[in-house]
Coordinates of C-alpha atoms and ligand atoms in Angstrom, one line a residue:
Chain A
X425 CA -60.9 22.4 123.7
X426 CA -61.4 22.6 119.9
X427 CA -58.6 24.2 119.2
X428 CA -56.0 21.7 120.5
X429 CA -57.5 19.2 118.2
X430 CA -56.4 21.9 115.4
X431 CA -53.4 23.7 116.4
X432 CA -50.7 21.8 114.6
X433 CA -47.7 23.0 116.7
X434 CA -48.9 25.0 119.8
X435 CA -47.1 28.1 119.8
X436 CA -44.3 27.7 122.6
X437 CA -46.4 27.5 125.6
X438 CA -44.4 29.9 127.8
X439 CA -45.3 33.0 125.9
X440 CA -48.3 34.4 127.9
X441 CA -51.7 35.2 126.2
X442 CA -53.0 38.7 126.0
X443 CA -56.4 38.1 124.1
X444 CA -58.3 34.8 123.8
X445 CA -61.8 34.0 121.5
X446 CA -63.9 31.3 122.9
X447 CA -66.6 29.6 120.7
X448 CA -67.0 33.1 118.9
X449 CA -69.5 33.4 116.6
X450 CA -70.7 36.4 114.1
X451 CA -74.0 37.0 112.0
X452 CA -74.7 39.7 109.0
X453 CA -78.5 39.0 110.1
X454 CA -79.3 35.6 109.1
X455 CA -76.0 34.9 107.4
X456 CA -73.2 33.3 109.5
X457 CA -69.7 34.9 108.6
X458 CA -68.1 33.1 112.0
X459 CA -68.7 30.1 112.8
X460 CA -67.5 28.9 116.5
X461 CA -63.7 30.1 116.7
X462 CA -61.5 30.0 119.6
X463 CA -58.1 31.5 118.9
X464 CA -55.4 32.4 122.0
X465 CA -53.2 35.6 121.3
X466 CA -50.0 35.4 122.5
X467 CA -48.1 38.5 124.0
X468 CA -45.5 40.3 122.1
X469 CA -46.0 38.5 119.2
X470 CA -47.5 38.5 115.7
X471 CA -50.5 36.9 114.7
X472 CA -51.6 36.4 111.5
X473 CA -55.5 35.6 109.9
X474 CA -54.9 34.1 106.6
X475 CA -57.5 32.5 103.7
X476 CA -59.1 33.2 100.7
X477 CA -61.5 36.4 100.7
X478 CA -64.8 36.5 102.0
X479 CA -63.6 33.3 104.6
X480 CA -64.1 36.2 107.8
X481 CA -60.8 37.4 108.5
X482 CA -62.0 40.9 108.7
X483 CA -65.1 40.0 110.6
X484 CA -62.9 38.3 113.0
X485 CA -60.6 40.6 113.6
X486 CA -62.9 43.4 114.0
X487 CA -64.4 41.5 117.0
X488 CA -61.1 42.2 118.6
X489 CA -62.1 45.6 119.7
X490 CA -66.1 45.6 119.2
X491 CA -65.3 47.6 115.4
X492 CA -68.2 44.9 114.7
X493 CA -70.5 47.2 116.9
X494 CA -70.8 49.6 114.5
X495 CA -72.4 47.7 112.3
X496 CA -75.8 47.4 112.6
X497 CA -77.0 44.3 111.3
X498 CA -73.7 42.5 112.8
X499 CA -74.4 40.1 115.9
X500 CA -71.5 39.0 117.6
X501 CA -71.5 36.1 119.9
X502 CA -69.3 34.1 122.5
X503 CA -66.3 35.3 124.5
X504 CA -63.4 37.5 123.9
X505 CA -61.1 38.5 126.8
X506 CA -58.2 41.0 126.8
X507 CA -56.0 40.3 130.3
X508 CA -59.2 38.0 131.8
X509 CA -62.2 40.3 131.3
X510 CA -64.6 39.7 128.8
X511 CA -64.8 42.6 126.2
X512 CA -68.5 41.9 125.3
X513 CA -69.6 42.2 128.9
X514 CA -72.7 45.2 128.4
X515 CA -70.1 47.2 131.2
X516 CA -66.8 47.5 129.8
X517 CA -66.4 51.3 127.9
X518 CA -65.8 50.5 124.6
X519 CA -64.5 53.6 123.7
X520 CA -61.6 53.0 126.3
X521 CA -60.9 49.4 125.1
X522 CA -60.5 50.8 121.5
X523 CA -57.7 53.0 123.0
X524 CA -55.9 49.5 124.3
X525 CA -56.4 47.5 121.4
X526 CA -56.0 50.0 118.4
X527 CA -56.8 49.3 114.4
X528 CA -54.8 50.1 111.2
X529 CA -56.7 49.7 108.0
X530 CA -56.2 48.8 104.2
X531 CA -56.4 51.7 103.0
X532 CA -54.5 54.5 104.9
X533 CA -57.1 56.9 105.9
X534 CA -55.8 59.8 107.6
X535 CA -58.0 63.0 109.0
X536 CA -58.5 65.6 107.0
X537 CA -56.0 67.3 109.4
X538 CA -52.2 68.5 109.8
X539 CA -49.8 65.3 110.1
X540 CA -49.2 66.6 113.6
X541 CA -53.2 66.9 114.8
X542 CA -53.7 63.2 112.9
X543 CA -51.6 61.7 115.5
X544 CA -52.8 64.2 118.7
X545 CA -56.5 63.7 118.1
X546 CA -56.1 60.3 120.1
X547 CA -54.4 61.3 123.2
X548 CA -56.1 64.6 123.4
X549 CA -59.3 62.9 123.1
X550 CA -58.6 60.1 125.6
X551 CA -56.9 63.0 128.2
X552 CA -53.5 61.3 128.1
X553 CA -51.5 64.4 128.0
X554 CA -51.4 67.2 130.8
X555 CA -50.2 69.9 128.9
X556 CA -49.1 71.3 125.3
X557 CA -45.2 69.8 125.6
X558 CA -46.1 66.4 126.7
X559 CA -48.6 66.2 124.2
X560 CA -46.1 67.3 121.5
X561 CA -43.7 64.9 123.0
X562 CA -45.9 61.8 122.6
X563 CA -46.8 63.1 118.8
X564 CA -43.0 63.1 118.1
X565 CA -42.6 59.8 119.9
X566 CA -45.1 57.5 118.2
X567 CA -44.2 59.6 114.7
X568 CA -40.7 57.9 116.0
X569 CA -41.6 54.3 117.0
X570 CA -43.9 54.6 113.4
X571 CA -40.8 55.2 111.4
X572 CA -41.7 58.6 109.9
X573 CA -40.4 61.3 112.1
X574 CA -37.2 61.8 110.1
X575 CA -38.9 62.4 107.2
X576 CA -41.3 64.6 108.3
X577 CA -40.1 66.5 111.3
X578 CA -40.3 69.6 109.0
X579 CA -43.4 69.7 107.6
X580 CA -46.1 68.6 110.9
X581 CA -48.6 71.3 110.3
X582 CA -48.6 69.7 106.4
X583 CA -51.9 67.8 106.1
X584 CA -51.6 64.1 106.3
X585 CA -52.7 63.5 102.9
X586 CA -50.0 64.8 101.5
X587 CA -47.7 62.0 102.3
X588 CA -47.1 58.8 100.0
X589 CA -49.1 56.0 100.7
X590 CA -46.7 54.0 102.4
X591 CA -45.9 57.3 104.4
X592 CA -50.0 57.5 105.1
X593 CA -50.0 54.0 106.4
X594 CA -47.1 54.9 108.8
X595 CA -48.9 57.6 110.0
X596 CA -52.2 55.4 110.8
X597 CA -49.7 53.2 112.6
X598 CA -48.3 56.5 114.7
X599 CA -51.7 57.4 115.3
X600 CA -52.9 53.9 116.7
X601 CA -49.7 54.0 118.7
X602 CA -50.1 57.6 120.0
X603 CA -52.9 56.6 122.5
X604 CA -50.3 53.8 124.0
X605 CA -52.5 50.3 123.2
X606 CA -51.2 47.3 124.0
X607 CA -52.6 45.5 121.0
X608 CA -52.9 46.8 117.2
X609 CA -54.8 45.0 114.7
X610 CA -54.3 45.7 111.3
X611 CA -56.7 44.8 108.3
X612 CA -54.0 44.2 105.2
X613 CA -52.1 47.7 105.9
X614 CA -49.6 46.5 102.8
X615 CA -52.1 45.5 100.3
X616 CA -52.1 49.6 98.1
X617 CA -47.8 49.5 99.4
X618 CA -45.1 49.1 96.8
X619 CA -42.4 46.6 98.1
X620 CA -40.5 49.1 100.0
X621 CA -42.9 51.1 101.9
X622 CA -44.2 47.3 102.8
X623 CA -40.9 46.5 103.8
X624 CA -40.6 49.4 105.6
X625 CA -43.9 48.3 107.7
X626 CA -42.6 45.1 108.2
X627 CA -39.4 45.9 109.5
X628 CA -41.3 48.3 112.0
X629 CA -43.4 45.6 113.1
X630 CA -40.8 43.9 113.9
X631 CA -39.6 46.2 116.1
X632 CA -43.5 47.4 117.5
X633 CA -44.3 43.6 118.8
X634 CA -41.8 44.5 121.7
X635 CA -43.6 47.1 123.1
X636 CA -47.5 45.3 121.2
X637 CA -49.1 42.9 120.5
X638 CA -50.2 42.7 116.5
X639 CA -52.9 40.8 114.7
X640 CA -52.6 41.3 111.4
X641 CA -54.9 40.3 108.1
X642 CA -53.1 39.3 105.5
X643 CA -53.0 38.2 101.4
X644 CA -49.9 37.9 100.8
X645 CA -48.6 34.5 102.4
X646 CA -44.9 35.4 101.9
X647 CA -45.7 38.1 104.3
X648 CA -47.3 36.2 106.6
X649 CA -44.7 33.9 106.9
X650 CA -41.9 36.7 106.9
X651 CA -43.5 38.5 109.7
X652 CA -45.6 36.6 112.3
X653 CA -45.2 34.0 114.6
X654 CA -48.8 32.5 114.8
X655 CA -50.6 31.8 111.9
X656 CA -54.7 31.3 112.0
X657 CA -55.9 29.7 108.4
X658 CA -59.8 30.6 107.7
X659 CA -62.0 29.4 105.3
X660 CA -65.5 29.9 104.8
X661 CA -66.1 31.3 108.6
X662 CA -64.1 28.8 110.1
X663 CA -60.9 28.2 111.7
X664 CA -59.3 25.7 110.0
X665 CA -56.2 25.2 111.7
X666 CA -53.7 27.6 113.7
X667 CA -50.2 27.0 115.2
X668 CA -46.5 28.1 114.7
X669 CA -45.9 30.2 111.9
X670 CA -43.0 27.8 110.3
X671 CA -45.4 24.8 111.2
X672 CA -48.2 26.0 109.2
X673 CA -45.8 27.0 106.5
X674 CA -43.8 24.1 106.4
X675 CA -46.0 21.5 106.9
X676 CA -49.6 21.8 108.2
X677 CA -51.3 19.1 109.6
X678 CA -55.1 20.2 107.6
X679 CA -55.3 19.1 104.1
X680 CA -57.5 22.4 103.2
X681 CA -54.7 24.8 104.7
X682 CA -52.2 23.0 102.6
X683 CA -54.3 23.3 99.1
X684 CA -54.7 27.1 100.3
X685 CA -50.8 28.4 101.5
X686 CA -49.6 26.1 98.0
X687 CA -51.8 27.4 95.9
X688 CA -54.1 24.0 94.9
X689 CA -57.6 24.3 93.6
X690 CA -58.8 23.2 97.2
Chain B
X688 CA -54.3 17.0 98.7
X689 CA -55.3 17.9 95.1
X690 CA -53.2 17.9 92.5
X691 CA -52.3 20.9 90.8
X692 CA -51.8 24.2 91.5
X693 CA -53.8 27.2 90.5
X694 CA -51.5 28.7 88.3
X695 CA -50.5 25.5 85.6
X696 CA -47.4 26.3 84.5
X697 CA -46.3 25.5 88.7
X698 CA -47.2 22.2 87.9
X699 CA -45.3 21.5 84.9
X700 CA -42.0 22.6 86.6
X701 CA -42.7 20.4 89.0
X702 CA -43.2 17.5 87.0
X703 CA -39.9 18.9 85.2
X704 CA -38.0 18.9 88.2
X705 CA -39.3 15.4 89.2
X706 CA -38.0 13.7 85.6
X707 CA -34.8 15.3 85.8
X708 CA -34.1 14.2 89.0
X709 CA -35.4 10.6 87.8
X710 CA -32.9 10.7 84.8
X711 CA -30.2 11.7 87.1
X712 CA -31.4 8.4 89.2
X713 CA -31.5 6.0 86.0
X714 CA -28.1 7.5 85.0
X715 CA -26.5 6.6 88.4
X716 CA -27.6 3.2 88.1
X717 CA -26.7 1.9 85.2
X718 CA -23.1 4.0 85.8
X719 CA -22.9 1.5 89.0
X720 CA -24.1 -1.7 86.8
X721 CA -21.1 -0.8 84.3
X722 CA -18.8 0.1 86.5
X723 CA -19.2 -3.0 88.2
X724 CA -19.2 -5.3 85.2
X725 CA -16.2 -3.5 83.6
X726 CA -14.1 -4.6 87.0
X727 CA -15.7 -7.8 87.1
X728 CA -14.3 -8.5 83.5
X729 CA -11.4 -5.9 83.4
X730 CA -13.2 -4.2 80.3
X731 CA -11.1 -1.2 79.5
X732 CA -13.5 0.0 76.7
X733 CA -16.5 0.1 79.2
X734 CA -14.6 1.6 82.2
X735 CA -13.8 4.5 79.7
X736 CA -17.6 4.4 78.8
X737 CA -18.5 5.0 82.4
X738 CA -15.8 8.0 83.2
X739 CA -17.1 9.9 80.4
X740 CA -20.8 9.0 81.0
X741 CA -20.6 11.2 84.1
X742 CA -20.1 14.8 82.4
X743 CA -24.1 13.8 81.7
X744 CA -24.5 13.5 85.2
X745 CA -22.9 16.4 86.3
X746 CA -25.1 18.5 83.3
X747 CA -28.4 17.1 84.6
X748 CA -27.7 18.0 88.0
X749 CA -26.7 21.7 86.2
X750 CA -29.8 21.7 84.7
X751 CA -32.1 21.1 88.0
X752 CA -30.3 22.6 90.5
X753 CA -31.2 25.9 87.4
X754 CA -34.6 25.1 87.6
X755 CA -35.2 24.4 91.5
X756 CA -33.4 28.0 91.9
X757 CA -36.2 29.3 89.7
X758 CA -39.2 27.7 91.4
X759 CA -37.8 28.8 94.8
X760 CA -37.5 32.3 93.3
X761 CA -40.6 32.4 91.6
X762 CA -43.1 30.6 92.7
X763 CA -41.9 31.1 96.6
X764 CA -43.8 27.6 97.0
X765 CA -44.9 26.2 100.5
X766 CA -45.6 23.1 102.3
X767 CA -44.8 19.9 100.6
X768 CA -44.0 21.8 97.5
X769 CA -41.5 23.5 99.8
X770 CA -40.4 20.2 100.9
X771 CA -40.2 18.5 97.5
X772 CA -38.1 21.2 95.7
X773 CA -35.7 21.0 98.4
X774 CA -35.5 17.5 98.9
X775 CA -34.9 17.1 95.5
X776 CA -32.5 19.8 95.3
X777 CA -30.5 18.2 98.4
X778 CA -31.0 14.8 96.6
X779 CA -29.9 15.9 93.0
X780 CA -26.4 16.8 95.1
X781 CA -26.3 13.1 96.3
X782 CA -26.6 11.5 92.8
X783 CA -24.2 13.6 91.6
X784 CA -21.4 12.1 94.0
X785 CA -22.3 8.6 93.8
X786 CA -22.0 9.5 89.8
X787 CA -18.2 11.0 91.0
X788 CA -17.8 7.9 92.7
X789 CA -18.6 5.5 89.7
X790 CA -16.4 7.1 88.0
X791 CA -13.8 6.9 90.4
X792 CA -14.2 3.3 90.2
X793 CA -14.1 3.3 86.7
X794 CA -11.0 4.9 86.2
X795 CA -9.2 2.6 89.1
X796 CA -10.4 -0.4 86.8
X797 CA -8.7 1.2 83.9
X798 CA -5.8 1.0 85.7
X799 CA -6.2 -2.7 87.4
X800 CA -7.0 -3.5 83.8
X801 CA -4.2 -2.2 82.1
X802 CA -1.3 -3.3 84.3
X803 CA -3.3 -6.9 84.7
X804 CA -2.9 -7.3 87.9
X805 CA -3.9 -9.5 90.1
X806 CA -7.0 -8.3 92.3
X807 CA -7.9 -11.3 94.1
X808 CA -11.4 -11.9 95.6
X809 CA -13.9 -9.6 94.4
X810 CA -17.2 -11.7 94.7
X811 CA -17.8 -9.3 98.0
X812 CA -17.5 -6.4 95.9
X813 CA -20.1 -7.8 93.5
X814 CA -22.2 -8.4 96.5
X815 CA -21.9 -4.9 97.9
X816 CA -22.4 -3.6 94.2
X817 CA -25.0 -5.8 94.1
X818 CA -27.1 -3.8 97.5
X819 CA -26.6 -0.6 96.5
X820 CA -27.9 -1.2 93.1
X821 CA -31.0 -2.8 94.5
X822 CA -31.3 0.7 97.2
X823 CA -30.5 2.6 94.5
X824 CA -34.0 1.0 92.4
X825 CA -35.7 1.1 95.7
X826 CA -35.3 4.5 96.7
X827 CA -36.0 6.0 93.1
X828 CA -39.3 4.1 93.5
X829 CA -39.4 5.4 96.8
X830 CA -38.9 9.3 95.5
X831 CA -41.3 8.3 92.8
X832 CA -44.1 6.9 95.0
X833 CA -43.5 9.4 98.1
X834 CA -43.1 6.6 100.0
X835 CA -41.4 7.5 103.3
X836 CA -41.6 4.2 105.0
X837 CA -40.0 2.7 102.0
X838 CA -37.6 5.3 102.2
X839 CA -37.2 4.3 106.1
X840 CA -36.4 0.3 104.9
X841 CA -33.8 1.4 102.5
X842 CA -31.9 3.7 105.0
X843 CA -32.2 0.6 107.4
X844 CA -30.7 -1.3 104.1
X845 CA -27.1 0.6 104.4
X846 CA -26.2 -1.3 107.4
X847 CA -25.6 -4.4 105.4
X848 CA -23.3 -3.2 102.8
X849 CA -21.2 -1.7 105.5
X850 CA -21.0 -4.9 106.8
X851 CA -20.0 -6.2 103.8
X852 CA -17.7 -3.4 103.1
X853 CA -15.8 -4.5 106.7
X854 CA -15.6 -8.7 105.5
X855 CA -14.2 -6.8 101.9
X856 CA -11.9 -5.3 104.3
X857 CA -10.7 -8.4 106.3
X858 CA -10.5 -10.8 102.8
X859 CA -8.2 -8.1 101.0
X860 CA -5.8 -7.2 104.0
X861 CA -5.3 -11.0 104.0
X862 CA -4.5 -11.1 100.6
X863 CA -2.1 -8.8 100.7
X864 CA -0.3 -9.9 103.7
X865 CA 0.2 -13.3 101.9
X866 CA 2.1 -11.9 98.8
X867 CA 3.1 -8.4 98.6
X868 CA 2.8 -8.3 94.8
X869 CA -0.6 -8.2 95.2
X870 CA -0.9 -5.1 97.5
X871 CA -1.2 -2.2 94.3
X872 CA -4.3 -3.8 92.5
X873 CA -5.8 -4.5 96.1
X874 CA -5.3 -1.3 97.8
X875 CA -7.5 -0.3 94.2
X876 CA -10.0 -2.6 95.1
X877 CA -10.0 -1.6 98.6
X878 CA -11.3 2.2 97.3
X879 CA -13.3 0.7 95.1
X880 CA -14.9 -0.8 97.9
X881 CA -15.0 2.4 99.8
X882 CA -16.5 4.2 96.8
X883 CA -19.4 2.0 96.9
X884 CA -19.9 1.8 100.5
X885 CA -19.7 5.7 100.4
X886 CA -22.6 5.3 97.8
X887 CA -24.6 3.0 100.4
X888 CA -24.2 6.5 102.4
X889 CA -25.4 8.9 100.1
X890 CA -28.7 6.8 99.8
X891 CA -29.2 6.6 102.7
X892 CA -28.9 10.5 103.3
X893 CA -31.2 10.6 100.2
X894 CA -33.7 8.3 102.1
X895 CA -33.8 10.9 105.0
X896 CA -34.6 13.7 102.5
X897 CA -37.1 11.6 101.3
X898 CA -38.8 10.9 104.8
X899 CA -38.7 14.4 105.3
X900 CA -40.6 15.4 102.4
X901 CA -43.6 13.0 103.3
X902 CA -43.6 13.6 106.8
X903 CA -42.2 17.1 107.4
X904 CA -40.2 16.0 110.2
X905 CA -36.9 14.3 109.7
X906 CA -36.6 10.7 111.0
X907 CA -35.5 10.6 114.5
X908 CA -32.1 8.6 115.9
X909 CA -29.6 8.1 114.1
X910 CA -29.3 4.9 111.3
X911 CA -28.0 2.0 112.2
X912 CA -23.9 2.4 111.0
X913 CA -21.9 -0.7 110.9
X914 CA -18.7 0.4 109.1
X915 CA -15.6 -0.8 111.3
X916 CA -12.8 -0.6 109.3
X917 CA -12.0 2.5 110.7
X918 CA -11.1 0.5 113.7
X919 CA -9.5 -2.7 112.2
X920 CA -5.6 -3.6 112.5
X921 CA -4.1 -6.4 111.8
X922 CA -0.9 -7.5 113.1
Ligands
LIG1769 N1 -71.1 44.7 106.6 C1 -71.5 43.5 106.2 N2 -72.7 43.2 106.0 C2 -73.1 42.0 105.5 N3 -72.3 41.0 105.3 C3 -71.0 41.2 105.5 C4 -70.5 42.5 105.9 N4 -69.1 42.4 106.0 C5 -68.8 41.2 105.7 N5 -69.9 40.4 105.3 C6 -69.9 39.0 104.9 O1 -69.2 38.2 105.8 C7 -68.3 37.3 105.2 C8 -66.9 37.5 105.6 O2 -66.5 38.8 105.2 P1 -65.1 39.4 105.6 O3 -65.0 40.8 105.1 O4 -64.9 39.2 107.1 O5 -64.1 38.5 104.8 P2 -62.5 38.6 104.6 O6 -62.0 37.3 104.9 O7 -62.0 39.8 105.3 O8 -62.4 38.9 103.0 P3 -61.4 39.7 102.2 O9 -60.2 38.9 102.2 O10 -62.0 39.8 100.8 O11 -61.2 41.1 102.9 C9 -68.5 37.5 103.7 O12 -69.4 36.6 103.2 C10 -69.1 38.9 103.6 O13 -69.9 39.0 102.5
LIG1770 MG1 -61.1 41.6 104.7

């Protein structure tokens, strides 16, 4: 498989695989912005997609949970599978795949709604709660396992854009956990954060990857390296080399991903 | 991999970094050549040269170990710059003892010098001082080059002067046992000795750090060690 030949350090081969991309590729009509990746995600852990902009990281990701769909011109081709099925077979509902495998964006971008119905749109949406306490009880509990419910337990009915920005974010992340995925991909949720509320989001995702899995798109290298444990290096549509997080950091094996993470003129 | 970075001025700490770390080198050796020719010809004047030629030593390593803080701090570098700043950083430690331990030598031949004593056979001593000099060239060529399978013949290097270090060893004990009168000046000698077999070690631990920053992975099994005095008696 192409990827071995890439991989500089497998990531320890115990830890089991919750999404894999075979040969994927993706058009913008004629214009290739993926060109034949194949990327295992492992369980419980954090990946990162790293490179310079405009290399496909976005593109990629997006074909995690068909977001790529909703773009008209965008063709997407090859195989994904979440726990063995393939998420591009014409049967699987993709509404109730974007349940399981839920998205944070760059810019926090809650609903024009009270910080309480941001995060119960979701489950009420999806059915996942039988009455008014339990869903009340899984608003409080994803505002919990977000990190914000102690500093807005009094204020739920306030509208969600009243929060800071890093407290915005936080609430995205509630309201991608509220409807219980197993994976959350995030598209550079840090990149409008000051260093704290990006620590703050850090130090929950640390914490989130026992309960998800996380792919996360990334700028800053220093985070990338702080956070995850697989690191996927892009550039111009392709996968240039993946592996353990302290490999590729360290010493990566591709002389492309080394000009890139050490800031050369590649 | 290209050259230089992005942002310029990462490149010129770098290249700062590297010549302090090759003046530190140049230092060490010529501290070794004196130190050695001052005991060879019980020159007072030049021991004292090399005892206070190490407070230079000791302010270049000041002066890097300030400036590989800063890189690490600022420019948070990666990879083989990773690698390099701390290999040098770790390295930078090592030519500051072997610069310690020339002086220590120094000062010992200050005293050999001034009582006049007899230190019998020291043609092995030249000999050792004569290896570590030449691993000492080597491995700054080595550091300069980034040449880890130089660095891997130098480490294998070591294992002579410990050898030599143990026949040092054997001669002097002999010495000694065949006039007491000799024992103060030798047992001198003998840390001399020591000192400059304890340099052959630090070169060799530089060599590692060397081999590390070329290959990311430090070299496996451990170096060949031949130092047995620890387990000679004579009776
Ligand atoms: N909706 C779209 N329509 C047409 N082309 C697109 C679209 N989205 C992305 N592209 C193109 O696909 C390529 C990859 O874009 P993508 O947004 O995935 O890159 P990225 O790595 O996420 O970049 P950045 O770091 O700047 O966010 C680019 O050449 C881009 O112009
Ligand atoms: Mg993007």
């Amino acid at each position: 498989m192409i990827i071995e030949t890439k991989t500089s350090q497998a990531i320890q081969s115990n830890t089991p695989t919750i999404m894999t991309a075979n040969n994927v590729d993706v058009f913008y009509g004629k214009k290739q912005a993926i060109c034949n990746v194949s990327l295992n995600i492992p369980e419980n852990q954090i990946t990162a997609l790293i490179g310079p902009s405009g290399c496909g990281k976005s593109t990629f990701l997006r074909c995690f949970n068909r977001m790529n769909d909703t773009i008209n011109i965008c063709r997407v081709s090859g195989e994904i599978k979440f726990s063995g099925q393939n998420i591009y077979d014409p049967k699987v509902d993709v509404v109730a795949l974007r349940s399981r495998i839920g998205m944070v964006f760059q810019k926090a971008n809650p609903f024009p709604k009270s910080i309480f119905e941001n995060v119960a749109y979701g489950p009420r949406i999806h059915g996942l709660a039988e009455s008014k306490d339990e869903l009340e009880s899984i608003v409080i509990r994803s505002l919990k396992r977000a990190g914000l419910y102690d500093e807005v337990s009094d204020r739920l009915s306030e509208p969600g854009t009243s929060l800071s920005g890093g407290q915005q974010q936080r609430l995205c992340i509630a309201r991608a956990i509220a409807v219980d995925p197993q994976v959350i991909l995030m598209d550079e949720p840090c990149s409008a954060l000051d260093p704290i509320a990006t620590a703050i989001i850090e130090d929950l995702m640390e914490t989130m990857k026992k309960k998800y899995t996380i792919v996360i798109v990334t700028h800053s290298m220093q985070q990338a390296a702080r956070v995850s444990q697989q690191t996927a290096f892009f550039h111009l549509g392709e996968l240039v080399e993946s592996g353990d997080t302290q490999a590729i950091f360290t010493n990566p094996i591709q002389e492309r991903t080394q000009n890139y993470i050490s800031g050369r003129i590649g | 991999m290209s050259e230089n970075h992005i942002v310029a001025s990462f490149d010129n700490d770098m290249s700062k970094l590297e010549s302090l770390f090759q003046e530190m080198g140049d230092i060490v050796l010529v501290q070794l050549k004196d130190a050695t020719r001052a005991l060879r010809k019980e020159d007072r004047d030049l021991a004292k040269k090399v005892v206070k030629g190490d407070k230079q030593l000791n302010e270049l390593e000041r002066d890097l170990n300030d400036l590989a803080i800063k890189i690490l701090a600022l420019r948070q570098p990666f990879a083989i710059d990773l690698r390099y700043v701390l290999t040098t950083l770790k390295s930078a430690g090592h030519l500051e003892r072997m610069g310690d331990l020339t002086r220590n030598m120094a000062q010992r031949t200050r005293t050999i010098a001034k009582a006049e004593a007899e230190t019998g056979p020291i043609e092995t001593l030249i000999r050792m001082s004569k290896l570590v000099q030449g691993m000492t060239e080597t491995i700054l060529e080595a550091y300069k080059s980034r040449d880890g399978e130089l660095a891997k013949k130098v480490r294998a290097q070591d294992e002579k002067v410990d050898m030599a270090h143990n026949s040092l060893f054997r001669e002097l004990v002999t010495y000694m046992m065949e006039d007491a009168s000799n024992i103060s000046a030798c047992m001198h000698v003998l840390f001399i000795a020591k000192n400059i077999e304890r340099m052959g070690d630090n070169i060799a631990d530089i060599a590692k750090e060397i081999i590390y920053m070329t290959t990311g992975d430090w070299p496996e099994g451990k170096r060949a060690k031949s130092d047995k005095t620890s387990k000679i008696i004579f009776s």
